[in-house]
Amino acid sequence: MLNENIKAIRKSKGLSQEELAVKLNVVRQTISKWEQGLSVPDSDMLISISEVLETPVSTLLGETIAEAKPDDLKAISEKLEVINLQLAQKKQTRQRVLHWCFISLCAVVAIVFALLAVINSSYMGWDYSKPETAVIGVGLHSFEWLFVRVAPLVIIGGIVGAIMTREKV
């Protein structure tokens, strides 16, 4: 059912398997497997297919229109549209949370950098002959050394992540 509908709608839109694969960022063999019924797309991919083919998910999942009864198809269509909307909202919420996590990560790293600049490594002047100050001083120095080397990578990753997960207008 799904495999036949993907193939029929793809052909009606004048797309080859290769063209559809490019639009969905998958390989052509994946499209072929879907159309042969050897595998099925996951829910996120199903939403992407419906967007690319400009067809509701319910139409992709429903029986072929020639064989289905209008009342049954309408009921199935309405239920699947609700499911489609819920899946899209979950995906959007997950993306929004991830986006703000990346932004928060960048902010935390910037704040720690600012604190390290303000502190100006005051532990460097400590008396290291006392065991308690020696352990704390070495710990702080190790943290700062590691942080200064890893933080730029974290900032770059956070910025890239925030850009990749931003909402598209």
PDB file of C-alpha atoms in Angstrom:
ATOM      1  CA  MET A   1       0.000   0.000   0.000  1.00  0.00           C
ATOM      2  CA  LEU A   2       2.610   2.585   1.113  1.00  0.00           C
ATOM      3  CA  ASN A   3       5.128   1.344  -1.440  1.00  0.00           C
ATOM      4  CA  GLU A   4       2.620   1.569  -4.293  1.00  0.00           C
ATOM      5  CA  ASN A   5       1.475   5.033  -3.245  1.00  0.00           C
ATOM      6  CA  ILE A   6       5.027   6.406  -3.027  1.00  0.00           C
ATOM      7  CA  LYS A   7       5.787   5.062  -6.487  1.00  0.00           C
ATOM      8  CA  ALA A   8       2.516   6.287  -8.045  1.00  0.00           C
ATOM      9  CA  ILE A   9       2.743   9.776  -6.544  1.00  0.00           C
ATOM     10  CA  ARG A  10       6.447  10.081  -7.419  1.00  0.00           C
ATOM     11  CA  LYS A  11       5.691   9.190 -11.030  1.00  0.00           C
ATOM     12  CA  SER A  12       2.679  11.518 -11.156  1.00  0.00           C
ATOM     13  CA  LYS A  13       4.977  14.369 -10.026  1.00  0.00           C
ATOM     14  CA  GLY A  14       7.404  13.446 -12.817  1.00  0.00           C
ATOM     15  CA  LEU A  15      10.257  12.571 -10.463  1.00  0.00           C
ATOM     16  CA  SER A  16      12.745   9.763 -10.942  1.00  0.00           C
ATOM     17  CA  GLN A  17      13.910   7.690  -7.984  1.00  0.00           C
ATOM     18  CA  GLU A  18      17.236   9.521  -8.143  1.00  0.00           C
ATOM     19  CA  GLU A  19      15.578  12.973  -8.047  1.00  0.00           C
ATOM     20  CA  LEU A  20      13.398  12.009  -5.091  1.00  0.00           C
ATOM     21  CA  ALA A  21      16.432  10.537  -3.317  1.00  0.00           C
ATOM     22  CA  VAL A  22      18.360  13.806  -3.736  1.00  0.00           C
ATOM     23  CA  LYS A  23      15.452  15.835  -2.328  1.00  0.00           C
ATOM     24  CA  LEU A  24      15.214  13.511   0.697  1.00  0.00           C
ATOM     25  CA  ASN A  25      19.000  13.222   1.229  1.00  0.00           C
ATOM     26  CA  VAL A  26      18.980   9.437   0.832  1.00  0.00           C
ATOM     27  CA  VAL A  27      20.450   7.104  -1.768  1.00  0.00           C
ATOM     28  CA  ARG A  28      18.405   5.929  -4.752  1.00  0.00           C
ATOM     29  CA  GLN A  29      18.472   2.354  -3.453  1.00  0.00           C
ATOM     30  CA  THR A  30      16.500   3.487  -0.396  1.00  0.00           C
ATOM     31  CA  ILE A  31      13.703   4.790  -2.633  1.00  0.00           C
ATOM     32  CA  SER A  32      13.800   1.531  -4.583  1.00  0.00           C
ATOM     33  CA  LYS A  33      13.473  -0.523  -1.385  1.00  0.00           C
ATOM     34  CA  TRP A  34      10.506   1.560  -0.236  1.00  0.00           C
ATOM     35  CA  GLU A  35       8.768   1.170  -3.591  1.00  0.00           C
ATOM     36  CA  GLN A  36       9.398  -2.586  -3.649  1.00  0.00           C
ATOM     37  CA  GLY A  37       8.074  -2.949  -0.099  1.00  0.00           C
ATOM     38  CA  LEU A  38      11.413  -4.268   1.202  1.00  0.00           C
ATOM     39  CA  SER A  39      11.589  -1.535   3.836  1.00  0.00           C
ATOM     40  CA  VAL A  40       9.512   1.382   5.083  1.00  0.00           C
ATOM     41  CA  PRO A  41      10.504   4.938   5.960  1.00  0.00           C
ATOM     42  CA  ASP A  42      10.414   6.027   9.606  1.00  0.00           C
ATOM     43  CA  SER A  43       7.890   8.624  10.765  1.00  0.00           C
ATOM     44  CA  ASP A  44      10.218  11.622  10.286  1.00  0.00           C
ATOM     45  CA  MET A  45      11.119  10.457   6.796  1.00  0.00           C
ATOM     46  CA  LEU A  46       7.432   9.883   6.015  1.00  0.00           C
ATOM     47  CA  ILE A  47       6.764  13.521   6.867  1.00  0.00           C
ATOM     48  CA  SER A  48       9.666  14.581   4.634  1.00  0.00           C
ATOM     49  CA  ILE A  49       8.327  12.440   1.768  1.00  0.00           C
ATOM     50  CA  SER A  50       4.888  14.005   2.133  1.00  0.00           C
ATOM     51  CA  GLU A  51       6.431  17.494   2.018  1.00  0.00           C
ATOM     52  CA  VAL A  52       8.580  16.745  -1.044  1.00  0.00           C
ATOM     53  CA  LEU A  53       5.714  15.062  -2.910  1.00  0.00           C
ATOM     54  CA  GLU A  54       3.275  17.745  -1.690  1.00  0.00           C
ATOM     55  CA  THR A  55       0.922  14.996  -0.544  1.00  0.00           C
ATOM     56  CA  PRO A  56      -0.617  14.431   2.898  1.00  0.00           C
ATOM     57  CA  VAL A  57       0.841  11.565   4.920  1.00  0.00           C
ATOM     58  CA  SER A  58      -2.641  10.104   5.077  1.00  0.00           C
ATOM     59  CA  THR A  59      -2.650   9.766   1.290  1.00  0.00           C
ATOM     60  CA  LEU A  60       0.722   8.038   1.373  1.00  0.00           C
ATOM     61  CA  LEU A  61      -0.460   5.613   4.061  1.00  0.00           C
ATOM     62  CA  GLY A  62      -4.007   5.143   2.784  1.00  0.00           C
ATOM     63  CA  GLU A  63      -5.118   2.477   0.373  1.00  0.00           C
ATOM     64  CA  THR A  64      -5.149   3.366  -3.273  1.00  0.00           C
ATOM     65  CA  ILE A  65      -8.024   5.732  -3.920  1.00  0.00           C
ATOM     66  CA  ALA A  66      -9.622   3.518  -6.588  1.00  0.00           C
ATOM     67  CA  GLU A  67     -10.015   0.642  -4.121  1.00  0.00           C
ATOM     68  CA  ALA A  68     -10.951   2.531  -0.966  1.00  0.00           C
ATOM     69  CA  LYS A  69     -14.428   3.488   0.087  1.00  0.00           C
ATOM     70  CA  PRO A  70     -14.818   7.276   0.397  1.00  0.00           C
ATOM     71  CA  ASP A  71     -16.107   7.148   3.997  1.00  0.00           C
ATOM     72  CA  ASP A  72     -13.365   4.780   5.163  1.00  0.00           C
ATOM     73  CA  LEU A  73     -10.672   6.784   3.440  1.00  0.00           C
ATOM     74  CA  LYS A  74     -11.959  10.003   4.953  1.00  0.00           C
ATOM     75  CA  ALA A  75     -11.899   8.537   8.483  1.00  0.00           C
ATOM     76  CA  ILE A  76      -8.415   7.093   7.991  1.00  0.00           C
ATOM     77  CA  SER A  77      -7.264  10.345   6.449  1.00  0.00           C
ATOM     78  CA  GLU A  78      -8.495  12.406   9.397  1.00  0.00           C
ATOM     79  CA  LYS A  79      -6.838  10.102  11.934  1.00  0.00           C
ATOM     80  CA  LEU A  80      -3.547  10.094  10.068  1.00  0.00           C
ATOM     81  CA  GLU A  81      -3.600  13.871   9.675  1.00  0.00           C
ATOM     82  CA  VAL A  82      -3.866  14.147  13.471  1.00  0.00           C
ATOM     83  CA  ILE A  83      -0.951  11.730  13.858  1.00  0.00           C
ATOM     84  CA  ASN A  84       1.007  13.649  11.232  1.00  0.00           C
ATOM     85  CA  LEU A  85       0.408  16.916  13.070  1.00  0.00           C
ATOM     86  CA  GLN A  86       1.458  15.386  16.397  1.00  0.00           C
ATOM     87  CA  LEU A  87       4.657  13.977  14.894  1.00  0.00           C
ATOM     88  CA  ALA A  88       5.489  17.330  13.302  1.00  0.00           C
ATOM     89  CA  GLN A  89       4.910  19.120  16.620  1.00  0.00           C
ATOM     90  CA  LYS A  90       7.124  16.635  18.489  1.00  0.00           C
ATOM     91  CA  LYS A  91       9.883  17.075  15.925  1.00  0.00           C
ATOM     92  CA  GLN A  92       9.605  20.860  16.136  1.00  0.00           C
ATOM     93  CA  THR A  93       9.656  20.796  19.961  1.00  0.00           C
ATOM     94  CA  ARG A  94      12.679  18.477  20.006  1.00  0.00           C
ATOM     95  CA  GLN A  95      14.472  20.770  17.547  1.00  0.00           C
ATOM     96  CA  ARG A  96      13.630  23.877  19.606  1.00  0.00           C
ATOM     97  CA  VAL A  97      14.926  22.269  22.845  1.00  0.00           C
ATOM     98  CA  LEU A  98      18.135  21.188  21.137  1.00  0.00           C
ATOM     99  CA  HIS A  99      18.583  24.687  19.679  1.00  0.00           C
ATOM    100  CA  TRP A 100      18.334  26.298  23.120  1.00  0.00           C
ATOM    101  CA  CYS A 101      20.673  23.703  24.614  1.00  0.00           C
ATOM    102  CA  PHE A 102      23.337  24.694  22.081  1.00  0.00           C
ATOM    103  CA  ILE A 103      22.803  28.390  22.840  1.00  0.00           C
ATOM    104  CA  SER A 104      22.977  27.703  26.602  1.00  0.00           C
ATOM    105  CA  LEU A 105      26.191  25.716  26.139  1.00  0.00           C
ATOM    106  CA  CYS A 106      27.792  28.679  24.342  1.00  0.00           C
ATOM    107  CA  ALA A 107      26.621  31.052  27.084  1.00  0.00           C
ATOM    108  CA  VAL A 108      28.002  28.847  29.870  1.00  0.00           C
ATOM    109  CA  VAL A 109      31.381  28.577  28.147  1.00  0.00           C
ATOM    110  CA  ALA A 110      31.492  32.363  27.658  1.00  0.00           C
ATOM    111  CA  ILE A 111      30.622  32.934  31.339  1.00  0.00           C
ATOM    112  CA  VAL A 112      33.340  30.531  32.523  1.00  0.00           C
ATOM    113  CA  PHE A 113      35.849  32.285  30.247  1.00  0.00           C
ATOM    114  CA  ALA A 114      34.830  35.622  31.760  1.00  0.00           C
ATOM    115  CA  LEU A 115      35.191  34.241  35.293  1.00  0.00           C
ATOM    116  CA  LEU A 116      38.651  32.873  34.509  1.00  0.00           C
ATOM    117  CA  ALA A 117      39.654  36.272  33.130  1.00  0.00           C
ATOM    118  CA  VAL A 118      38.349  38.061  36.250  1.00  0.00           C
ATOM    119  CA  ILE A 119      39.998  35.602  38.644  1.00  0.00           C
ATOM    120  CA  ASN A 120      43.296  36.026  36.737  1.00  0.00           C
ATOM    121  CA  SER A 121      44.645  32.705  38.050  1.00  0.00           C
ATOM    122  CA  SER A 122      45.035  33.930  41.630  1.00  0.00           C
ATOM    123  CA  TYR A 123      45.912  30.394  42.779  1.00  0.00           C
ATOM    124  CA  MET A 124      49.279  30.723  41.021  1.00  0.00           C
ATOM    125  CA  GLY A 125      50.578  32.729  44.003  1.00  0.00           C
ATOM    126  CA  TRP A 126      49.471  30.164  46.579  1.00  0.00           C
ATOM    127  CA  ASP A 127      51.832  28.413  48.970  1.00  0.00           C
ATOM    128  CA  TYR A 128      52.120  24.934  47.438  1.00  0.00           C
ATOM    129  CA  SER A 129      54.083  23.561  50.393  1.00  0.00           C
ATOM    130  CA  LYS A 130      50.765  22.949  52.175  1.00  0.00           C
ATOM    131  CA  PRO A 131      49.086  19.791  50.864  1.00  0.00           C
ATOM    132  CA  GLU A 132      45.537  21.181  50.871  1.00  0.00           C
ATOM    133  CA  THR A 133      46.385  24.270  48.813  1.00  0.00           C
ATOM    134  CA  ALA A 134      48.665  22.242  46.536  1.00  0.00           C
ATOM    135  CA  VAL A 135      45.872  19.803  45.626  1.00  0.00           C
ATOM    136  CA  ILE A 136      43.297  22.561  45.076  1.00  0.00           C
ATOM    137  CA  GLY A 137      45.785  24.673  43.105  1.00  0.00           C
ATOM    138  CA  VAL A 138      46.783  21.782  40.847  1.00  0.00           C
ATOM    139  CA  GLY A 139      43.093  20.931  40.332  1.00  0.00           C
ATOM    140  CA  LEU A 140      42.207  24.513  39.400  1.00  0.00           C
ATOM    141  CA  HIS A 141      45.227  24.816  37.140  1.00  0.00           C
ATOM    142  CA  SER A 142      44.347  21.510  35.398  1.00  0.00           C
ATOM    143  CA  PHE A 143      40.735  22.631  34.912  1.00  0.00           C
ATOM    144  CA  GLU A 144      41.793  25.973  33.447  1.00  0.00           C
ATOM    145  CA  TRP A 145      44.409  24.365  31.187  1.00  0.00           C
ATOM    146  CA  LEU A 146      41.907  21.829  29.830  1.00  0.00           C
ATOM    147  CA  PHE A 147      39.066  24.353  29.587  1.00  0.00           C
ATOM    148  CA  VAL A 148      41.092  26.887  27.595  1.00  0.00           C
ATOM    149  CA  ARG A 149      42.007  24.184  25.056  1.00  0.00           C
ATOM    150  CA  VAL A 150      38.582  22.518  24.748  1.00  0.00           C
ATOM    151  CA  ALA A 151      36.285  25.553  25.076  1.00  0.00           C
ATOM    152  CA  PRO A 152      36.910  26.979  21.573  1.00  0.00           C
ATOM    153  CA  LEU A 153      35.890  23.644  20.063  1.00  0.00           C
ATOM    154  CA  VAL A 154      32.795  23.550  22.267  1.00  0.00           C
ATOM    155  CA  ILE A 155      31.888  27.128  21.277  1.00  0.00           C
ATOM    156  CA  ILE A 156      32.299  26.336  17.567  1.00  0.00           C
ATOM    157  CA  GLY A 157      30.244  23.154  17.961  1.00  0.00           C
ATOM    158  CA  GLY A 158      27.571  25.049  19.904  1.00  0.00           C
ATOM    159  CA  ILE A 159      27.326  27.788  17.289  1.00  0.00           C
ATOM    160  CA  VAL A 160      27.137  25.276  14.442  1.00  0.00           C
ATOM    161  CA  GLY A 161      24.529  23.277  16.367  1.00  0.00           C
ATOM    162  CA  ALA A 162      22.461  26.385  17.082  1.00  0.00           C
ATOM    163  CA  ILE A 163      22.563  27.390  13.423  1.00  0.00           C
ATOM    164  CA  MET A 164      21.661  23.873  12.231  1.00  0.00           C
ATOM    165  CA  THR A 165      18.702  23.606  14.629  1.00  0.00           C
ATOM    166  CA  ARG A 166      17.244  27.084  14.192  1.00  0.00           C
ATOM    167  CA  GLU A 167      13.643  27.352  13.042  1.00  0.00           C
ATOM    168  CA  LYS A 168      13.316  28.023   9.367  1.00  0.00           C
ATOM    169  CA  VAL A 169      10.987  30.858   8.535  1.00  0.00           C
TER     170      VAL A 169
END
